[in-house]
Tab-separated table of C-alpha atoms in Angstrom:
chain	number	residue	atom	x	y	z
A	1	VAL	CA	-10.175	-7.152	-32.218
A	2	GLN	CA	-13.879	-6.676	-31.549
A	3	GLY	CA	-14.665	-10.337	-31.038
A	4	GLU	CA	-12.256	-12.931	-29.682
A	5	LEU	CA	-8.788	-13.748	-31.008
A	6	GLN	CA	-6.902	-16.778	-29.704
A	7	MET	CA	-3.302	-17.821	-30.324
A	8	LEU	CA	-2.272	-21.055	-28.631
A	9	SER	CA	1.047	-22.868	-28.298
A	10	THR	CA	2.626	-25.169	-25.729
A	11	LYS	CA	5.970	-25.407	-27.504
A	12	PRO	CA	8.977	-25.302	-25.132
A	13	VAL	CA	10.941	-22.049	-25.072
A	14	ASP	CA	14.016	-22.663	-27.240
A	15	GLY	CA	14.560	-19.347	-29.011
A	16	ASN	CA	12.304	-20.257	-31.965
A	17	PRO	CA	8.803	-18.984	-31.170
A	18	ALA	CA	5.751	-20.896	-32.351
A	19	VAL	CA	3.622	-17.742	-32.266
A	20	ARG	CA	5.056	-14.808	-34.168
A	21	ILE	CA	3.393	-11.412	-34.667
A	22	VAL	CA	4.820	-9.249	-37.463
A	23	MET	CA	3.912	-5.542	-37.347
A	24	THR	CA	3.922	-3.871	-40.777
A	25	GLY	CA	3.349	-0.380	-42.150
A	26	GLY	CA	4.577	2.974	-40.890
A	27	GLY	CA	1.520	5.204	-41.050
A	28	ASP	CA	-1.135	6.041	-38.469
A	29	ASN	CA	-4.254	3.885	-38.577
A	30	THR	CA	-7.896	4.412	-37.666
A	31	PHE	CA	-10.918	2.160	-37.399
A	32	ARG	CA	-14.646	2.543	-36.715
A	33	PRO	CA	-16.001	0.434	-33.823
A	34	ILE	CA	-19.097	-1.717	-34.206
A	35	ALA	CA	-22.462	-0.189	-33.318
A	36	ASN	CA	-22.528	-0.820	-29.560
A	37	ASN	CA	-19.041	0.680	-29.188
A	38	GLU	CA	-19.405	3.382	-31.816
A	39	GLY	CA	-19.484	6.297	-29.396
A	40	LYS	CA	-16.367	5.353	-27.440
A	41	CYS	CA	-14.086	7.650	-29.420
A	42	GLY	CA	-16.463	9.774	-31.456
A	43	GLY	CA	-16.627	7.628	-34.589
A	44	GLU	CA	-13.213	7.067	-36.155
A	45	CYS	CA	-10.699	5.864	-33.553
A	46	SER	CA	-7.007	6.664	-33.942
A	47	THR	CA	-4.808	3.665	-33.090
A	48	GLY	CA	-1.416	5.084	-33.993
A	49	LYS	CA	1.199	2.952	-35.746
A	50	LYS	CA	1.526	-0.827	-35.578
A	51	ALA	CA	-0.967	-1.357	-32.782
A	52	ILE	CA	-2.875	-4.398	-31.558
A	53	VAL	CA	-6.205	-2.866	-30.523
A	54	VAL	CA	-8.736	-4.681	-28.364
A	55	ALA	CA	-12.022	-2.778	-28.666
A	56	GLY	CA	-14.736	-4.541	-26.720
A	57	GLY	CA	-13.328	-7.964	-27.541
A	58	ARG	CA	-10.636	-10.198	-26.115
A	59	VAL	CA	-7.164	-11.340	-27.141
A	60	GLU	CA	-5.940	-14.562	-25.590
A	61	ILE	CA	-2.358	-15.504	-26.421
A	62	LYS	CA	-0.957	-18.640	-24.799
A	63	GLY	CA	2.482	-18.900	-26.302
A	64	LEU	CA	4.378	-19.994	-23.196
A	65	PRO	CA	3.886	-22.675	-20.508
A	66	GLN	CA	1.341	-21.880	-17.791
A	67	ALA	CA	4.056	-21.397	-15.160
A	68	THR	CA	5.653	-18.493	-17.067
A	69	PRO	CA	4.877	-15.133	-15.360
A	70	ALA	CA	4.578	-13.298	-18.669
A	71	TRP	CA	1.429	-11.136	-18.506
A	72	LEU	CA	0.810	-7.694	-17.046
A	73	LYS	CA	-1.898	-5.172	-17.883
A	74	LEU	CA	-0.224	-2.172	-19.503
A	75	HIS	CA	-1.813	1.151	-18.509
A	76	ASP	CA	0.822	3.612	-19.660
A	77	VAL	CA	4.198	3.865	-21.375
A	78	ASP	CA	7.283	5.668	-20.049
A	79	ARG	CA	8.605	7.755	-22.946
A	80	ARG	CA	11.389	9.510	-21.049
A	81	PRO	CA	14.692	9.467	-22.980
A	82	ARG	CA	17.051	6.731	-21.886
A	83	PRO	CA	20.084	7.945	-19.912
A	84	ASN	CA	23.543	7.586	-21.387
A	85	GLU	CA	24.451	4.081	-20.231
A	86	ASP	CA	28.130	4.621	-21.065
A	87	VAL	CA	28.592	7.298	-18.375
A	88	PRO	CA	29.120	5.784	-14.909
A	89	HIS	CA	27.254	7.598	-12.161
A	90	GLN	CA	26.688	6.983	-8.469
A	91	SER	CA	22.926	7.012	-9.093
A	92	LYS	CA	23.310	3.812	-11.115
A	93	ILE	CA	24.978	2.145	-8.151
A	94	ASN	CA	22.379	3.506	-5.697
A	95	GLN	CA	19.608	1.604	-7.466
A	96	TYR	CA	21.095	-1.682	-6.299
A	97	LEU	CA	22.259	-0.736	-2.808
A	98	PRO	CA	20.114	-1.554	0.248
A	99	PRO	CA	17.972	1.422	1.374
A	100	PRO	CA	19.160	3.459	4.380
A	101	THR	CA	17.908	2.108	7.710
A	102	GLY	CA	19.003	4.805	10.167
A	103	MET	CA	16.842	7.548	11.678
A	104	GLY	CA	13.677	5.450	11.572
A	105	CYS	CA	13.875	4.529	7.865
A	106	ASP	CA	12.089	1.279	6.999
A	107	ALA	CA	14.530	-1.544	6.243
A	108	ALA	CA	12.504	-2.592	3.188
A	109	GLY	CA	12.435	0.955	1.822
A	110	ARG	CA	8.668	1.324	2.304
A	111	TYR	CA	8.292	4.786	3.779
A	112	PHE	CA	4.551	5.402	3.646
A	113	SER	CA	1.440	3.245	3.391
A	114	ALA	CA	-2.184	3.961	4.263
A	115	ASP	CA	-5.438	2.049	3.689
A	116	PHE	CA	-7.430	4.339	6.046
A	117	SER	CA	-8.889	1.386	7.941
A	118	ASN	CA	-7.544	2.952	11.155
A	119	GLY	CA	-8.488	6.520	10.270
A	120	CYS	CA	-6.881	9.323	8.314
A	121	GLU	CA	-4.965	11.159	11.022
A	122	ARG	CA	-1.616	11.111	9.245
A	123	ASP	CA	0.553	14.212	9.131
A	124	GLU	CA	2.092	13.070	5.848
A	125	LEU	CA	-1.181	12.987	3.911
A	126	ALA	CA	-3.845	15.687	3.510
A	127	ALA	CA	-5.662	17.846	1.008
A	128	SER	CA	-3.440	20.428	-0.644
A	129	PRO	CA	-3.687	23.983	0.812
A	130	GLY	CA	-6.907	25.640	-0.287
A	131	ALA	CA	-9.003	22.444	-0.289
A	132	LYS	CA	-10.582	20.387	2.500
A	133	ASN	CA	-10.398	16.720	3.378
A	134	THR	CA	-12.777	14.352	5.172
A	135	CYS	CA	-11.939	10.880	6.444
A	136	THR	CA	-14.157	7.945	5.428
A	137	ALA	CA	-13.893	4.261	6.322
A	138	SER	CA	-11.690	3.480	3.328
A	139	ALA	CA	-10.494	6.753	1.811
A	140	LEU	CA	-9.448	10.344	2.315
A	141	LYS	CA	-12.003	12.511	0.524
A	142	VAL	CA	-10.779	15.817	-0.924
A	143	HIS	CA	-13.498	18.425	-1.477
A	144	GLY	CA	-14.022	22.182	-1.582
A	145	ARG	CA	-11.575	22.452	-4.488
A	146	THR	CA	-11.277	25.906	-6.055
A	147	SER	CA	-8.289	25.186	-8.322
A	148	THR	CA	-7.262	22.442	-10.733
A	149	THR	CA	-4.094	21.978	-8.640
A	150	HIS	CA	-6.087	21.054	-5.519
A	151	GLY	CA	-5.988	17.382	-4.631
A	152	LEU	CA	-4.321	14.839	-2.390
A	153	GLN	CA	-0.889	15.845	-1.080
A	154	LEU	CA	1.832	13.591	0.325
A	155	ASP	CA	4.395	15.651	2.268
A	156	LEU	CA	7.888	14.217	1.718
A	157	LYS	CA	9.467	16.158	4.578
A	158	TYR	CA	8.558	13.377	7.025
A	159	PHE	CA	10.845	10.868	5.303
A	160	ARG	CA	13.046	13.036	3.104
A	161	HIS	CA	16.072	11.947	5.136
A	162	CYS	CA	15.446	8.388	3.869
A	163	ILE	CA	15.363	9.354	0.190
A	164	GLU	CA	18.508	9.022	-1.930
A	165	ALA	CA	19.264	10.544	-5.319
A	166	GLY	CA	19.189	8.203	-8.300
A	167	ARG	CA	17.165	5.456	-6.626
A	168	ASP	CA	13.826	4.227	-8.011
A	169	TYR	CA	10.850	4.878	-5.736
A	170	LEU	CA	7.399	3.477	-6.505
A	171	LEU	CA	4.388	5.687	-5.757
A	172	THR	CA	1.035	3.904	-5.963
A	173	VAL	CA	-2.323	5.541	-5.312
A	174	ALA	CA	-5.947	4.527	-5.923
A	175	VAL	CA	-8.106	7.478	-7.006
A	176	ARG	CA	-11.864	7.792	-7.492
A	177	LEU	CA	-13.493	10.924	-8.924
A	178	ASN	CA	-17.053	11.510	-7.734
A	179	ARG	CA	-19.579	13.965	-9.098
A	180	SER	CA	-23.283	14.194	-8.283
A	181	ASN	CA	-25.582	12.378	-10.717
A	182	LEU	CA	-22.677	11.490	-13.049
A	183	SER	CA	-21.634	8.068	-11.733
A	184	GLY	CA	-20.571	5.896	-14.656
A	185	GLU	CA	-20.214	8.886	-16.983
A	186	SER	CA	-16.877	9.780	-18.576
A	187	THR	CA	-14.795	12.342	-16.679
A	188	GLY	CA	-14.061	13.993	-20.029
A	189	CYS	CA	-10.254	13.835	-19.964
A	190	LEU	CA	-9.170	15.638	-23.154
A	191	PRO	CA	-5.935	15.411	-25.212
A	192	ASN	CA	-4.950	18.941	-24.079
A	193	GLY	CA	-4.961	17.809	-20.432
A	194	THR	CA	-8.305	19.347	-19.427
A	195	ASN	CA	-10.207	17.291	-16.787
A	196	CYS	CA	-7.314	14.799	-16.546
A	197	ILE	CA	-5.750	13.372	-13.387
A	198	VAL	CA	-2.128	14.441	-12.880
A	199	VAL	CA	0.547	13.336	-10.380
A	200	GLN	CA	3.046	16.119	-9.695
A	201	HIS	CA	6.163	16.686	-7.624
A	202	ALA	CA	6.073	20.217	-6.179
A	203	TRP	CA	8.662	21.982	-4.022
A	204	MET	CA	9.915	25.301	-2.697
A	205	ASP	CA	13.627	26.102	-2.608
A	206	ALA	CA	15.630	28.077	-0.028
A	207	ALA	CA	14.757	31.325	-1.818
A	208	PHE	CA	11.008	30.484	-1.548
A	209	VAL	CA	10.765	29.910	-5.290
A	210	ARG	CA	8.170	27.279	-6.162
A	211	GLY	CA	8.693	24.574	-8.745
A	212	ARG	CA	6.831	21.526	-10.012
A	213	ARG	CA	7.192	18.690	-12.491
A	214	VAL	CA	4.621	16.274	-13.852
A	215	LEU	CA	5.338	12.644	-12.931
A	216	TRP	CA	2.284	11.116	-14.600
A	217	ALA	CA	-0.670	12.462	-16.569
A	218	GLU	CA	-3.866	10.622	-17.427
A	219	ARG	CA	-4.502	9.929	-21.096
A	220	PRO	CA	-7.959	10.105	-22.693
A	221	SER	CA	-7.526	6.511	-23.901
A	222	LEU	CA	-7.914	5.260	-20.308
A	223	GLY	CA	-11.594	6.247	-20.462
A	224	THR	CA	-11.845	7.082	-16.747
A	225	LYS	CA	-15.408	7.321	-15.420
A	226	TYR	CA	-16.879	9.055	-12.377
A	227	GLY	CA	-17.207	6.614	-9.497
A	228	GLU	CA	-14.609	4.263	-10.997
A	229	LEU	CA	-11.471	3.377	-9.045
A	230	LEU	CA	-8.264	4.132	-10.958
A	231	THR	CA	-4.935	2.787	-9.658
A	232	VAL	CA	-1.896	4.820	-10.674
A	233	ALA	CA	1.679	3.563	-10.220
A	234	VAL	CA	4.600	5.912	-10.913
A	235	VAL	CA	8.350	5.316	-10.595
A	236	VAL	CA	9.956	8.473	-9.176
A	237	ILE	CA	13.681	9.222	-9.307
A	238	PHE	CA	14.946	12.204	-7.319
A	239	SER	CA	18.068	14.126	-8.316
A	240	GLU	CA	20.625	15.687	-5.981
A	241	GLU	CA	18.916	19.049	-6.628
A	242	ASP	CA	15.524	17.590	-5.610
């Protein structure tokens, strides 16, 4: 869609949809954007299989009553393998139990929040070792980076006693990459991971052995630009070993 596509229906929901989209074909597809969008993906754009692609246009589908909360902007897809639902496990039960409230744990399960309106002096949040941080009126600026692993670091030790294995925890962070004279330019995130934003869980065990796992990695299709605010939301599940 490079113009505007509308699908409209006010039919009551009764199991027989008035708007039906049938995806056909099993091969990968490509298309070439119109002139003013031609450079967005270097000419031919790969869309994968059975995709609805909005490239500089707009899709408006009104197939349910206005009061139906049916729409959410999709920024990423969780492709982790589904767990074996047939095997009962305490972690499945933990997801639906109230969060712990003892030892200063928040009753709503919200263990850290910062908008920096009252400063950045928080022990839990700082630049990772080897980088520097400066507090601004609305952000914590990380600078002096000498490694691709340098960035913002949230230290879980301050509320680790509140965290339970098998429970879903939502981590949300707003990130802006700044670079002199490049505001509005692409950050150049590549398919091999170069120049891409990554959210990681890092730790050190009792034997001082370091480990890390990637929780979320930026994809080139997001088209992140310098000076642009990117909001990342990641669901984290900790194991007993974590």
